[in-house]
């Protein structure tokens, strides 16, 4: 395998729906920084949803990604033996779609949302780090990113108001 692609756990194949969902079509298998690749893929997937269906479509997509992510992450964790595999990025996808649902579908707003989310997802300020430590399994993988998304939304709104409401 390439040093730029994470090998799959034994018994899983790329075409397996568990892998497709958990790694969001393989974007989480890219190295380095699989969470950033998954988040970036989520932004590009959010664009048509945001333009065509608006915040409602993105919110529904975020809920579906979250629920599908619980299922796929549980199976992926069991196959890998790792409690939080970095290649599982469906958590970033659900969170990014939540962020995008709260922002206007413009390149600048989506870039701001992406940067704010990545900041909080990497930094993990209170209570994100505590949630990540205390909540185990698939719920722990998924829910800390939702909290990071809420922080990102608030930050993006504040920045947007500060920059564009003068």
mmCIF file of C-alpha atoms in Angstrom:
data_model
loop_
_atom_site.group_PDB
_atom_site.id
_atom_site.type_symbol
_atom_site.label_atom_id
_atom_site.label_comp_id
_atom_site.label_asym_id
_atom_site.label_seq_id
_atom_site.Cartn_x
_atom_site.Cartn_y
_atom_site.Cartn_z
ATOM 1 C CA UNK A 1 0.000 0.000 0.000
ATOM 2 C CA UNK A 2 1.040 3.550 -0.587
ATOM 3 C CA UNK A 3 2.157 5.713 2.290
ATOM 4 C CA UNK A 4 -0.665 8.065 1.234
ATOM 5 C CA UNK A 5 -3.456 5.496 1.643
ATOM 6 C CA UNK A 6 -4.405 3.726 4.876
ATOM 7 C CA UNK A 7 -4.719 -0.053 4.515
ATOM 8 C CA UNK A 8 -8.113 -1.497 5.429
ATOM 9 C CA UNK A 9 -8.598 -3.726 8.460
ATOM 10 C CA UNK A 10 -8.452 -7.448 7.806
ATOM 11 C CA UNK A 11 -11.719 -8.757 6.404
ATOM 12 C CA UNK A 12 -12.944 -5.460 4.964
ATOM 13 C CA UNK A 13 -12.845 -4.555 1.280
ATOM 14 C CA UNK A 14 -13.138 -1.127 -0.303
ATOM 15 C CA UNK A 15 -16.470 -2.087 -1.915
ATOM 16 C CA UNK A 16 -17.946 -3.067 1.465
ATOM 17 C CA UNK A 17 -20.762 -0.640 2.442
ATOM 18 C CA UNK A 18 -19.211 -0.361 5.916
ATOM 19 C CA UNK A 19 -16.010 1.004 4.377
ATOM 20 C CA UNK A 20 -17.823 3.201 1.876
ATOM 21 C CA UNK A 21 -19.889 4.878 4.589
ATOM 22 C CA UNK A 22 -17.259 5.008 7.352
ATOM 23 C CA UNK A 23 -14.539 6.429 5.091
ATOM 24 C CA UNK A 24 -16.981 8.511 3.022
ATOM 25 C CA UNK A 25 -16.157 6.902 -0.276
ATOM 26 C CA UNK A 26 -12.522 6.392 0.658
ATOM 27 C CA UNK A 27 -11.703 10.021 1.470
ATOM 28 C CA UNK A 28 -10.751 8.992 5.007
ATOM 29 C CA UNK A 29 -8.188 6.556 3.653
ATOM 30 C CA UNK A 30 -6.061 9.426 2.325
ATOM 31 C CA UNK A 31 -3.020 10.390 4.380
ATOM 32 C CA UNK A 32 -1.891 12.556 5.990
ATOM 33 C CA UNK A 33 -4.772 14.245 7.831
ATOM 34 C CA UNK A 34 -7.687 11.931 6.953
ATOM 35 C CA UNK A 35 -10.130 14.101 8.932
ATOM 36 C CA UNK A 36 -9.253 17.079 6.766
ATOM 37 C CA UNK A 37 -9.700 15.040 3.570
ATOM 38 C CA UNK A 38 -13.063 13.762 4.801
ATOM 39 C CA UNK A 39 -14.162 17.268 5.775
ATOM 40 C CA UNK A 40 -13.107 18.633 2.399
ATOM 41 C CA UNK A 41 -15.011 15.871 0.587
ATOM 42 C CA UNK A 42 -18.040 16.737 2.720
ATOM 43 C CA UNK A 43 -17.858 20.395 1.650
ATOM 44 C CA UNK A 44 -17.830 19.438 -2.026
ATOM 45 C CA UNK A 45 -20.740 17.048 -1.483
ATOM 46 C CA UNK A 46 -22.610 19.740 0.479
ATOM 47 C CA UNK A 47 -22.398 22.306 -2.292
ATOM 48 C CA UNK A 48 -25.120 20.857 -4.565
ATOM 49 C CA UNK A 49 -27.287 19.968 -1.566
ATOM 50 C CA UNK A 50 -27.014 23.518 -0.233
ATOM 51 C CA UNK A 51 -27.676 25.176 -3.558
ATOM 52 C CA UNK A 52 -30.588 22.939 -4.585
ATOM 53 C CA UNK A 53 -32.178 21.973 -1.272
ATOM 54 C CA UNK A 54 -30.902 24.627 1.086
ATOM 55 C CA UNK A 55 -30.470 24.199 4.814
ATOM 56 C CA UNK A 56 -33.308 21.670 5.084
ATOM 57 C CA UNK A 57 -31.614 19.247 2.664
ATOM 58 C CA UNK A 58 -28.268 19.667 4.407
ATOM 59 C CA UNK A 59 -29.835 19.150 7.834
ATOM 60 C CA UNK A 60 -31.564 15.974 6.673
ATOM 61 C CA UNK A 61 -28.321 14.782 5.066
ATOM 62 C CA UNK A 62 -26.459 15.471 8.331
ATOM 63 C CA UNK A 63 -28.953 13.393 10.319
ATOM 64 C CA UNK A 64 -28.776 10.550 7.787
ATOM 65 C CA UNK A 65 -24.948 10.685 7.810
ATOM 66 C CA UNK A 66 -24.969 10.631 11.612
ATOM 67 C CA UNK A 67 -27.265 7.598 11.809
ATOM 68 C CA UNK A 68 -25.455 5.740 9.007
ATOM 69 C CA UNK A 69 -22.205 6.718 10.697
ATOM 70 C CA UNK A 70 -23.245 5.090 13.967
ATOM 71 C CA UNK A 71 -23.904 1.821 12.123
ATOM 72 C CA UNK A 72 -20.768 1.879 9.952
ATOM 73 C CA UNK A 73 -18.477 3.088 12.730
ATOM 74 C CA UNK A 74 -19.622 0.323 15.073
ATOM 75 C CA UNK A 75 -18.803 -2.292 12.419
ATOM 76 C CA UNK A 76 -15.514 -0.639 11.444
ATOM 77 C CA UNK A 77 -14.365 -0.426 15.073
ATOM 78 C CA UNK A 78 -15.158 -4.118 15.533
ATOM 79 C CA UNK A 79 -13.198 -5.055 12.395
ATOM 80 C CA UNK A 80 -10.195 -2.854 13.173
ATOM 81 C CA UNK A 81 -9.963 -3.300 16.915
ATOM 82 C CA UNK A 82 -9.259 0.437 17.140
ATOM 83 C CA UNK A 83 -11.660 2.485 19.310
ATOM 84 C CA UNK A 84 -11.309 5.589 17.088
ATOM 85 C CA UNK A 85 -9.838 4.767 13.663
ATOM 86 C CA UNK A 86 -8.596 7.946 11.971
ATOM 87 C CA UNK A 87 -9.828 6.746 8.581
ATOM 88 C CA UNK A 88 -13.436 6.822 9.811
ATOM 89 C CA UNK A 89 -14.537 10.280 8.671
ATOM 90 C CA UNK A 90 -18.316 9.958 8.470
ATOM 91 C CA UNK A 91 -18.337 11.868 11.770
ATOM 92 C CA UNK A 92 -16.638 14.798 10.043
ATOM 93 C CA UNK A 93 -19.113 14.548 7.163
ATOM 94 C CA UNK A 94 -22.189 14.702 9.412
ATOM 95 C CA UNK A 95 -20.671 17.618 11.322
ATOM 96 C CA UNK A 96 -19.612 19.524 8.186
ATOM 97 C CA UNK A 97 -23.098 19.172 6.704
ATOM 98 C CA UNK A 98 -24.538 20.563 9.927
ATOM 99 C CA UNK A 99 -22.147 23.523 9.671
ATOM 100 C CA UNK A 100 -22.999 24.063 6.003
ATOM 101 C CA UNK A 101 -26.741 23.965 6.819
ATOM 102 C CA UNK A 102 -26.225 26.982 9.092
ATOM 103 C CA UNK A 103 -24.336 29.016 6.474
ATOM 104 C CA UNK A 104 -25.279 30.528 3.131
ATOM 105 C CA UNK A 105 -24.205 28.359 0.167
ATOM 106 C CA UNK A 106 -21.373 30.613 -0.974
ATOM 107 C CA UNK A 107 -17.722 29.687 -1.449
ATOM 108 C CA UNK A 108 -16.586 32.172 1.208
ATOM 109 C CA UNK A 109 -19.109 30.981 3.804
ATOM 110 C CA UNK A 110 -18.296 27.317 3.134
ATOM 111 C CA UNK A 111 -14.555 28.035 3.389
ATOM 112 C CA UNK A 112 -15.119 29.838 6.690
ATOM 113 C CA UNK A 113 -17.233 26.940 7.975
ATOM 114 C CA UNK A 114 -14.610 24.410 6.906
ATOM 115 C CA UNK A 115 -11.781 26.318 8.629
ATOM 116 C CA UNK A 116 -13.769 26.865 11.822
ATOM 117 C CA UNK A 117 -14.796 23.213 11.999
ATOM 118 C CA UNK A 118 -11.276 21.917 11.398
ATOM 119 C CA UNK A 119 -9.979 24.287 14.109
ATOM 120 C CA UNK A 120 -12.356 22.888 16.729
ATOM 121 C CA UNK A 121 -12.092 19.291 15.543
ATOM 122 C CA UNK A 122 -8.293 19.397 15.876
ATOM 123 C CA UNK A 123 -8.045 21.651 18.949
ATOM 124 C CA UNK A 124 -10.887 19.938 20.871
ATOM 125 C CA UNK A 125 -11.632 22.610 23.498
ATOM 126 C CA UNK A 126 -13.936 21.899 26.434
ATOM 127 C CA UNK A 127 -16.191 19.899 26.393
ATOM 128 C CA UNK A 128 -15.145 18.203 23.132
ATOM 129 C CA UNK A 129 -12.041 16.494 24.557
ATOM 130 C CA UNK A 130 -14.006 15.269 27.581
ATOM 131 C CA UNK A 131 -16.790 13.879 25.399
ATOM 132 C CA UNK A 132 -14.220 12.088 23.269
ATOM 133 C CA UNK A 133 -12.713 10.501 26.404
ATOM 134 C CA UNK A 134 -15.920 9.649 28.264
ATOM 135 C CA UNK A 135 -18.258 8.479 25.516
ATOM 136 C CA UNK A 136 -17.087 5.192 24.071
ATOM 137 C CA UNK A 137 -17.711 3.318 20.860
ATOM 138 C CA UNK A 138 -19.408 4.657 17.786
ATOM 139 C CA UNK A 139 -21.299 7.348 19.734
ATOM 140 C CA UNK A 140 -18.015 8.720 21.068
ATOM 141 C CA UNK A 141 -16.569 8.870 17.560
ATOM 142 C CA UNK A 142 -19.636 10.666 16.194
ATOM 143 C CA UNK A 143 -20.810 13.052 18.914
ATOM 144 C CA UNK A 144 -17.605 15.008 19.620
ATOM 145 C CA UNK A 145 -17.636 16.228 16.016
ATOM 146 C CA UNK A 146 -21.225 17.443 16.384
ATOM 147 C CA UNK A 147 -20.127 19.589 19.335
ATOM 148 C CA UNK A 148 -17.196 20.876 17.246
ATOM 149 C CA UNK A 149 -19.745 21.719 14.532
ATOM 150 C CA UNK A 150 -21.799 23.768 16.989
ATOM 151 C CA UNK A 151 -18.676 25.704 18.001
ATOM 152 C CA UNK A 152 -17.824 26.206 14.311
ATOM 153 C CA UNK A 153 -21.309 27.523 13.523
ATOM 154 C CA UNK A 154 -21.200 30.049 16.362
ATOM 155 C CA UNK A 155 -17.690 31.181 15.391
ATOM 156 C CA UNK A 156 -18.575 31.471 11.691
ATOM 157 C CA UNK A 157 -21.662 33.532 12.543
ATOM 158 C CA UNK A 158 -19.635 35.867 14.760
ATOM 159 C CA UNK A 159 -16.943 36.300 12.105
ATOM 160 C CA UNK A 160 -19.587 36.779 9.404
ATOM 161 C CA UNK A 161 -21.391 39.441 11.433
ATOM 162 C CA UNK A 162 -18.121 41.197 12.298
ATOM 163 C CA UNK A 163 -16.884 41.252 8.693
ATOM 164 C CA UNK A 164 -20.043 41.783 6.696
ATOM 165 C CA UNK A 165 -22.403 43.818 8.882
ATOM 166 C CA UNK A 166 -20.295 46.926 9.086
#
